[in-house]
């Protein structure tokens, strides 16, 4: 039996030894990917320590497609970066915040774009490929994504295993290594304009005609409070923003008023200004949207200057 186990050990030893350089090769090259929706670009900028922003924009897709950092930058005369992350709630927004401050100098002001869904918990690890190059040996990332349905315990424990079956991303890493991909960034300062009109096929999104109720997660609320206190301890000014959304969306969320009241209560208790643009004229004009909750380029051009003017007084001297 001992002899059999030794043979197994010596058989696996070179295999495992080979898995480390393969992991490094794939992760090193995939981290340079510019594939939509550009999440790998943002993570790579964070881990490269390449971000020197005075104003940081946080949130979901409603942040990264709706708040143009270049308009803010021109108005405020401050360096601005948009950290909005596609499809995720506050749990992953908070993870990105932790990693951003870990590798880069802190901003003077954080603008947190809130959604009615922000405090919900997402079960699946949406866009899990964005973590492929960065999860190995990173306990912080593992802590916040391991409870979500994405990677297995073997993916975290063994090098290269998480790339098993990921043919598209292994191929992308190889193409990058060979110089066969377009090196044009998908986002600029974390932002990407959507120059499209109203998309009826995207109008409903996750909405249903009968509507639904948002259920905040106790764990996400705990992280939300910790985030507010963390900003206070680091002397980072914080600002809550609720960006425009089309009227139909509001009617589909049964407890939307309760969620906004919850945000207003946190604003009052912790002394964080809250700018709510629910009733802004943009919210009533479909031509500014490409679906119920996302502004197109025309909407961004109409809304961001208004936001820039309103937040000017919150910029630290």
XYZ file of C-alpha atoms in Angstrom, residues 51-250:
200
model
C -5.360 54.714 -9.994
C -4.745 58.161 -8.569
C -8.277 59.527 -8.189
C -9.501 62.334 -5.972
C -13.125 61.413 -6.607
C -14.259 57.779 -6.875
C -17.633 56.649 -8.222
C -18.977 53.358 -6.816
C -22.047 51.357 -7.755
C -23.434 48.814 -10.183
C -23.918 49.092 -13.938
C -26.077 52.157 -13.197
C -22.842 53.802 -12.087
C -20.433 52.766 -14.828
C -22.775 53.539 -17.750
C -24.551 56.563 -16.247
C -21.950 58.730 -14.493
C -19.320 60.067 -16.880
C -16.102 60.710 -14.901
C -14.771 62.966 -17.647
C -17.690 65.398 -17.291
C -17.205 65.356 -13.512
C -13.487 65.885 -13.974
C -13.958 68.902 -16.266
C -16.435 70.519 -13.893
C -14.771 69.716 -10.575
C -11.168 70.009 -11.724
C -10.457 66.790 -9.843
C -9.225 63.405 -11.086
C -12.193 61.020 -11.216
C -12.439 57.239 -11.688
C -15.624 55.186 -12.044
C -15.479 51.818 -10.207
C -19.028 50.744 -11.093
C -19.293 46.961 -11.443
C -21.686 45.169 -13.758
C -24.545 43.159 -12.290
C -23.472 43.092 -8.661
C -24.887 44.315 -5.354
C -23.133 46.041 -2.499
C -21.198 42.948 -1.347
C -18.926 43.016 -4.420
C -18.944 46.819 -4.525
C -17.499 46.667 -1.009
C -14.892 44.093 -2.095
C -13.791 46.415 -4.890
C -13.598 49.277 -2.367
C -11.315 47.213 -0.093
C -9.002 46.200 -2.912
C -8.911 49.727 -4.350
C -7.758 51.223 -1.038
C -5.328 48.349 -0.491
C -3.308 49.077 -3.625
C -3.967 52.752 -4.383
C -4.036 56.088 -2.552
C -7.499 56.878 -1.135
C -9.804 59.406 -2.836
C -11.037 62.575 -1.142
C -14.665 61.841 -2.022
C -16.629 58.668 -2.812
C -19.907 58.963 -4.727
C -21.934 55.818 -4.045
C -24.623 55.276 -6.678
C -27.423 53.368 -4.968
C -29.979 51.120 -6.639
C -33.173 49.795 -5.210
C -31.433 46.377 -5.294
C -28.118 47.440 -3.737
C -28.669 45.800 -0.353
C -29.887 42.478 -1.722
C -27.604 39.404 -1.741
C -26.812 37.815 -5.093
C -26.453 34.027 -5.015
C -24.495 33.516 -8.233
C -21.069 34.962 -9.012
C -22.156 36.913 -12.083
C -19.298 37.494 -14.510
C -17.083 35.053 -12.613
C -14.427 35.231 -15.348
C -13.378 38.660 -14.055
C -11.972 36.969 -10.939
C -10.017 34.247 -12.763
C -6.728 36.206 -12.983
C -6.916 37.681 -9.486
C -8.299 35.106 -7.068
C -5.205 32.901 -6.624
C -3.657 33.546 -3.219
C -5.972 36.491 -2.560
C -7.758 35.821 0.732
C -9.816 39.021 0.537
C -11.339 38.145 -2.824
C -11.949 34.581 -1.694
C -13.648 35.787 1.500
C -16.231 37.835 -0.377
C -16.942 35.593 -3.388
C -16.662 32.072 -1.957
C -20.232 32.132 -0.588
C -21.534 32.815 -4.106
C -22.089 30.144 -6.744
C -19.056 30.385 -9.004
C -15.871 28.590 -7.995
C -15.496 25.292 -6.123
C -13.223 24.666 -3.137
C -10.782 22.953 -5.519
C -10.661 26.090 -7.662
C -9.373 28.014 -4.671
C -7.054 25.281 -3.382
C -5.243 24.112 -6.527
C -3.526 26.224 -9.200
C -5.024 26.202 -12.725
C -8.049 24.095 -11.709
C -10.402 27.092 -11.953
C -9.470 27.371 -15.651
C -10.786 23.869 -16.342
C -13.603 24.188 -18.895
C -12.951 27.907 -19.351
C -11.997 27.499 -23.023
C -12.946 31.032 -24.007
C -10.760 32.618 -21.337
C -7.807 30.283 -21.851
C -7.997 31.098 -25.547
C -8.197 34.820 -24.748
C -5.072 34.568 -22.553
C -3.217 32.786 -25.365
C -4.321 35.351 -27.951
C -3.138 38.179 -25.692
C 0.219 36.427 -25.227
C 0.582 36.188 -29.008
C -0.446 39.802 -29.580
C -3.577 38.809 -31.505
C -6.103 40.902 -29.580
C -7.184 44.542 -29.767
C -5.437 46.494 -27.008
C -7.962 49.353 -27.073
C -9.498 49.702 -23.584
C -13.210 48.920 -23.422
C -13.749 51.526 -20.690
C -12.049 54.850 -20.066
C -11.514 55.721 -16.403
C -13.956 52.903 -15.664
C -16.722 54.413 -17.821
C -18.294 53.337 -21.107
C -20.925 55.368 -22.918
C -23.812 53.506 -24.538
C -24.630 55.262 -27.766
C -27.833 53.346 -28.408
C -31.498 54.208 -28.457
C -34.352 52.580 -26.616
C -34.082 48.776 -26.737
C -37.508 47.194 -26.375
C -35.898 43.762 -25.989
C -33.993 45.027 -22.940
C -36.776 47.142 -21.525
C -38.021 44.656 -18.975
C -34.692 43.259 -17.826
C -35.383 41.290 -14.655
C -38.712 43.039 -14.184
C -42.031 41.214 -14.288
C -45.425 42.791 -15.031
C -46.755 41.847 -11.604
C -43.767 43.467 -9.936
C -41.629 42.200 -7.103
C -40.374 43.035 -3.639
C -36.751 43.794 -2.812
C -35.449 41.847 0.193
C -32.347 43.422 1.782
C -29.776 41.041 3.244
C -28.697 41.433 6.881
C -25.110 40.636 5.897
C -25.117 43.232 3.105
C -26.552 45.843 5.464
C -23.748 45.012 7.909
C -21.167 45.600 5.168
C -22.944 48.803 4.147
C -22.670 50.186 7.683
C -19.051 49.087 7.954
C -18.294 50.854 4.669
C -19.788 54.123 5.944
C -17.727 53.930 9.141
C -14.636 52.922 7.181
C -14.914 56.079 5.053
C -15.356 58.164 8.187
C -12.273 56.630 9.845
C -10.176 57.312 6.733
C -11.463 60.895 6.412
C -13.027 60.142 3.031
C -16.117 62.218 2.316
C -19.075 60.084 1.242
C -22.083 60.986 -0.865
C -25.124 58.841 -1.734
C -26.665 59.332 -5.180
C -29.792 57.783 -6.678
C -29.507 58.250 -10.430
C -32.527 58.611 -12.762
C -34.551 55.549 -13.688
C -37.529 55.352 -16.002
C -40.973 55.669 -14.430
C -42.033 52.113 -15.358
C -39.257 50.635 -13.234
C -40.465 52.426 -10.142
